Amino acid sequence: LIGFPSLVKNLSASLLVIVTNNLLKRVGGDTALAVYAIVSRLYASLSLPQTGIVQGMQPLIGFNFGQKKLARVQETIRLSLISSVVYGLLVLTLCLLIPAALISLLSQESIIIAEGQIALRLLALAYPLTGVALITAVSFQSIGRAKEALLLTLGSMVASTLATALWSHHLTAAAMLLALLLLTGQEERRWRLPAWPVGLSLGGLLFIAYLARPAAVVFIVLLLGYLLWRQRALFWPALIMAGALFGLFLLWSQLEFGTPFPFYYRPERLAAGSGTGLLAALYGQLLSPSRGLFVFVPYLLLLPWGTGRLPVHQRPWLWLILAWGLGQLLLNQLAAPWWGGWSYGPRLLLDWWPGLALLVFLLWPRLSGGRTGHYRVALFAVLGLVAIWIHSYQGLFNVQTGRWNGAIPPNIDEHPEIAFSWRYPQIGTSAAALCERNEAFVWERIATIAPVTGALHQPVTAPTALYPGWSDVADDWRWSECERSSLLFNLGMQPSGDYVLLLETRWLGVTEFDISLNEEPVTSLTLPGATGTTTLQVLLPGELMQAGLNELTFHVPGAGTPDTRPPYRLGLGLASWSLSPPTSR
């Protein structure tokens, strides 16, 4: 198990190369493949010294940790981090200044050199952090804490959120974690560094966290307040650095946009409100079935077991972490939306995850100790496996968990109450469950349909009909998301004779579908080819029509988004429909 993270890392790297090569072949052809191969080889070659640092530190950490010589362990990690980051900065500087010269060592083709410069500069930005990531992973392996590190990664939002898209959380979480490590290391005297360099580094990290996510203001204010209380030697350089960078940011924004704050950073966004009461929002963030932290990360339920015995008198920075969590919960309620928009689980609480991870490691000896410690460890392991299933399987591979947010109504941004539904939770959802939820949602609004008299012509954007089983309108079209998709309309007159139904349709991946009216079969239509656009004409028997509510049902085999990737939509598209007696045409 100790070597499992390295195995996963190497497998992931191989999978990344395979996927990237196939994408580049389709998008850029042979030139793009050549650029990627050369830049990747350069990147790997230039990172070899960092790998050497990691391989050299691993036995030193393992031996000294086993001998209980923790001061040597801390000194080894400190020296390794410093040397790796300094080397990464030097390589980054070279790649930014002379990328053409470096690429020309492997290729003399002008087009590859020209395209490769951009790719190398972008990849080189990761050099300073590469060493930090490697050293952190190897440190956990060396001291035998791989299980906890693996669980906190695969069984949390780190896997289900950070691995799915390029979020602002990536940079913010990294900056806040480094700031916490700097603070705790200095406070507990794990290293002897001058106050000003540490304070300036803290100020720079705080500004980076704010630049990526203005919601980091909670952590920034609390950390500066803590420094003023406990570490005044660090407070002033941190405040000066953060203030100087913030002032430059305001000046740039004023010159670029004519306002001190770009839209994303405007303070009034924090006062927008989510329309949800404070207690309901707190419940939603902590215990709701589709956004609750303790539901998606159930092993955190054991934290209160040891929280009452937290050594806050020995480690007062723990107050900072606890206050940070409370402040983050309150900020998420004030700044709409607390549910995090279209996301999976408690995405917004990912900002607090560095603090939660430190709490888990700190409380672990208290959770696993005592006469009943082995029972708590077993329960922690079971809940951890559940969390890994939730995040690393459901969050990454269940396509329907993303569609749960509103690919088929209701949309969570318009109806955040769906986050509180235990009947249709986001975890483990399926296409069938989403269609069932949609049908219940639409039928609750059946009284909103206005009666229609005379010839009827309606675009799908009109509110005079309801569409269970269909998507929301996008570019004036609705798509069938369920095999059974209906059209509900209220006929405000007695039907007379047969009716002609015209459907402005397009289709993708289906070749036939059936139409029924008020549960009675009408016809089956065969479509010309797997894709296309046309206007279809169907004769509806008048005896099947009724005054009042009518349900026109389309049975489209395979409609919707499949449960497996790639999630190509299949089904029938509808832009408008018309219904009129033959004599009126």
mmCIF file of C-alpha atoms in Angstrom, residues 122-259:
data_model
loop_
_atom_site.group_PDB
_atom_site.id
_atom_site.type_symbol
_atom_site.label_atom_id
_atom_site.label_comp_id
_atom_site.label_asym_id
_atom_site.label_seq_id
_atom_site.Cartn_x
_atom_site.Cartn_y
_atom_site.Cartn_z
ATOM 1 C CA LEU A 122 3.554 26.771 -20.162
ATOM 2 C CA LEU A 123 4.903 23.451 -18.899
ATOM 3 C CA ALA A 124 7.830 25.159 -17.184
ATOM 4 C CA LEU A 125 5.451 27.028 -14.881
ATOM 5 C CA ALA A 126 5.001 23.745 -13.007
ATOM 6 C CA TYR A 127 8.700 23.226 -12.193
ATOM 7 C CA PRO A 128 8.716 25.000 -8.794
ATOM 8 C CA LEU A 129 5.624 23.046 -7.679
ATOM 9 C CA THR A 130 6.757 19.707 -9.126
ATOM 10 C CA GLY A 131 9.375 19.291 -6.427
ATOM 11 C CA VAL A 132 6.876 20.209 -3.709
ATOM 12 C CA ALA A 133 4.418 17.583 -4.961
ATOM 13 C CA LEU A 134 7.076 14.871 -5.202
ATOM 14 C CA ILE A 135 8.565 15.615 -1.790
ATOM 15 C CA THR A 136 5.144 15.727 -0.131
ATOM 16 C CA ALA A 137 4.136 12.353 -1.584
ATOM 17 C CA VAL A 138 7.447 10.678 -0.729
ATOM 18 C CA SER A 139 7.405 12.133 2.801
ATOM 19 C CA PHE A 140 4.081 10.442 3.524
ATOM 20 C CA GLN A 141 5.348 7.172 2.075
ATOM 21 C CA SER A 142 8.580 7.336 4.064
ATOM 22 C CA ILE A 143 6.870 7.749 7.446
ATOM 23 C CA GLY A 144 4.213 5.123 6.732
ATOM 24 C CA ARG A 145 1.285 7.559 6.472
ATOM 25 C CA ALA A 146 0.432 6.638 2.894
ATOM 26 C CA LYS A 147 -3.028 5.316 3.817
ATOM 27 C CA GLU A 148 -4.140 8.609 5.327
ATOM 28 C CA ALA A 149 -2.675 10.617 2.440
ATOM 29 C CA LEU A 150 -4.318 8.325 -0.114
ATOM 30 C CA LEU A 151 -7.689 8.554 1.633
ATOM 31 C CA LEU A 152 -7.573 12.351 1.919
ATOM 32 C CA THR A 153 -6.937 12.512 -1.830
ATOM 33 C CA LEU A 154 -9.140 9.810 -3.373
ATOM 34 C CA GLY A 155 -11.897 10.127 -0.775
ATOM 35 C CA SER A 156 -12.477 13.864 -0.981
ATOM 36 C CA MET A 157 -13.258 16.768 -3.288
ATOM 37 C CA VAL A 158 -9.591 16.732 -4.296
ATOM 38 C CA ALA A 159 -10.448 13.803 -6.579
ATOM 39 C CA SER A 160 -14.014 14.596 -7.633
ATOM 40 C CA THR A 161 -13.512 18.343 -8.199
ATOM 41 C CA LEU A 162 -9.858 19.089 -8.915
ATOM 42 C CA ALA A 163 -9.550 16.131 -11.289
ATOM 43 C CA THR A 164 -12.513 17.127 -13.456
ATOM 44 C CA ALA A 165 -11.704 20.660 -14.599
ATOM 45 C CA LEU A 166 -9.304 23.567 -14.227
ATOM 46 C CA TRP A 167 -10.908 25.294 -11.250
ATOM 47 C CA SER A 168 -9.632 28.335 -9.372
ATOM 48 C CA HIS A 169 -9.547 26.013 -6.343
ATOM 49 C CA HIS A 170 -6.309 24.422 -7.563
ATOM 50 C CA LEU A 171 -4.090 27.448 -7.052
ATOM 51 C CA THR A 172 -5.980 28.733 -4.018
ATOM 52 C CA ALA A 173 -5.793 25.425 -2.129
ATOM 53 C CA ALA A 174 -2.079 25.054 -2.927
ATOM 54 C CA ALA A 175 -1.303 28.616 -1.794
ATOM 55 C CA MET A 176 -3.283 28.277 1.446
ATOM 56 C CA LEU A 177 -1.731 24.892 2.233
ATOM 57 C CA LEU A 178 1.787 26.268 1.750
ATOM 58 C CA ALA A 179 0.903 29.259 3.933
ATOM 59 C CA LEU A 180 -0.335 26.931 6.688
ATOM 60 C CA LEU A 181 2.812 24.814 6.478
ATOM 61 C CA LEU A 182 5.002 27.920 6.669
ATOM 62 C CA LEU A 183 3.080 29.220 9.667
ATOM 63 C CA THR A 184 2.998 25.960 11.622
ATOM 64 C CA GLY A 185 6.632 25.216 10.846
ATOM 65 C CA GLN A 186 7.692 28.621 12.104
ATOM 66 C CA GLU A 187 5.387 28.491 15.134
ATOM 67 C CA GLU A 188 6.548 25.058 16.241
ATOM 68 C CA ARG A 189 10.174 25.861 15.411
ATOM 69 C CA ARG A 190 10.529 23.019 12.948
ATOM 70 C CA TRP A 191 12.960 25.229 11.058
ATOM 71 C CA ARG A 192 14.955 28.311 11.863
ATOM 72 C CA LEU A 193 14.237 30.884 9.185
ATOM 73 C CA PRO A 194 14.429 34.676 9.486
ATOM 74 C CA ALA A 195 11.081 36.327 10.103
ATOM 75 C CA TRP A 196 11.123 38.698 7.140
ATOM 76 C CA PRO A 197 11.614 36.093 4.370
ATOM 77 C CA VAL A 198 8.903 33.907 5.919
ATOM 78 C CA GLY A 199 6.553 36.868 6.361
ATOM 79 C CA LEU A 200 7.104 38.094 2.817
ATOM 80 C CA SER A 201 6.452 34.571 1.518
ATOM 81 C CA LEU A 202 3.236 34.400 3.534
ATOM 82 C CA GLY A 203 2.102 37.727 2.089
ATOM 83 C CA GLY A 204 2.811 36.545 -1.448
ATOM 84 C CA LEU A 205 0.905 33.294 -0.887
ATOM 85 C CA LEU A 206 -2.071 35.169 0.547
ATOM 86 C CA PHE A 207 -2.231 37.399 -2.506
ATOM 87 C CA ILE A 208 -2.000 34.388 -4.849
ATOM 88 C CA ALA A 209 -4.901 32.767 -2.976
ATOM 89 C CA TYR A 210 -6.971 35.941 -3.361
ATOM 90 C CA LEU A 211 -6.042 36.379 -7.012
ATOM 91 C CA ALA A 212 -7.293 32.873 -7.820
ATOM 92 C CA ARG A 213 -10.390 33.015 -5.587
ATOM 93 C CA PRO A 214 -11.566 36.182 -3.825
ATOM 94 C CA ALA A 215 -13.469 33.883 -1.444
ATOM 95 C CA ALA A 216 -10.045 33.248 0.131
ATOM 96 C CA VAL A 217 -10.556 36.578 1.927
ATOM 97 C CA VAL A 218 -11.793 34.607 4.964
ATOM 98 C CA PHE A 219 -8.492 32.764 5.291
ATOM 99 C CA ILE A 220 -6.487 35.910 4.527
ATOM 100 C CA VAL A 221 -8.152 38.044 7.213
ATOM 101 C CA LEU A 222 -7.978 35.288 9.830
ATOM 102 C CA LEU A 223 -4.340 34.478 9.109
ATOM 103 C CA LEU A 224 -3.297 38.128 9.302
ATOM 104 C CA GLY A 225 -5.265 38.458 12.544
ATOM 105 C CA TYR A 226 -3.538 35.387 13.937
ATOM 106 C CA LEU A 227 -0.128 36.766 13.005
ATOM 107 C CA LEU A 228 -0.982 40.037 14.743
ATOM 108 C CA TRP A 229 -1.949 38.037 17.834
ATOM 109 C CA ARG A 230 0.812 35.435 17.920
ATOM 110 C CA GLN A 231 3.559 36.248 15.403
ATOM 111 C CA ARG A 232 3.990 39.987 15.051
ATOM 112 C CA ALA A 233 7.454 39.500 13.594
ATOM 113 C CA LEU A 234 5.725 37.794 10.642
ATOM 114 C CA PHE A 235 2.696 40.081 10.553
ATOM 115 C CA TRP A 236 4.352 43.233 9.245
ATOM 116 C CA PRO A 237 6.297 41.702 6.329
ATOM 117 C CA ALA A 238 3.238 39.616 5.384
ATOM 118 C CA LEU A 239 1.003 42.690 5.475
ATOM 119 C CA ILE A 240 3.495 44.768 3.483
ATOM 120 C CA MET A 241 3.907 42.129 0.751
ATOM 121 C CA ALA A 242 0.193 41.320 0.483
ATOM 122 C CA GLY A 243 -0.717 45.016 0.582
ATOM 123 C CA ALA A 244 1.826 45.956 -2.087
ATOM 124 C CA LEU A 245 0.668 43.212 -4.447
ATOM 125 C CA PHE A 246 -2.969 44.068 -3.777
ATOM 126 C CA GLY A 247 -2.277 47.741 -4.523
ATOM 127 C CA LEU A 248 -0.635 46.835 -7.830
ATOM 128 C CA PHE A 249 -3.655 44.674 -8.646
ATOM 129 C CA LEU A 250 -6.038 47.576 -7.976
ATOM 130 C CA LEU A 251 -3.917 49.908 -10.102
ATOM 131 C CA TRP A 252 -3.823 47.437 -12.990
ATOM 132 C CA SER A 253 -7.586 46.918 -12.797
ATOM 133 C CA GLN A 254 -8.214 50.668 -12.797
ATOM 134 C CA LEU A 255 -6.026 51.148 -15.872
ATOM 135 C CA GLU A 256 -7.392 48.093 -17.692
ATOM 136 C CA PHE A 257 -11.099 48.185 -16.802
ATOM 137 C CA GLY A 258 -11.664 51.659 -15.389
ATOM 138 C CA THR A 259 -12.637 50.248 -11.981
#
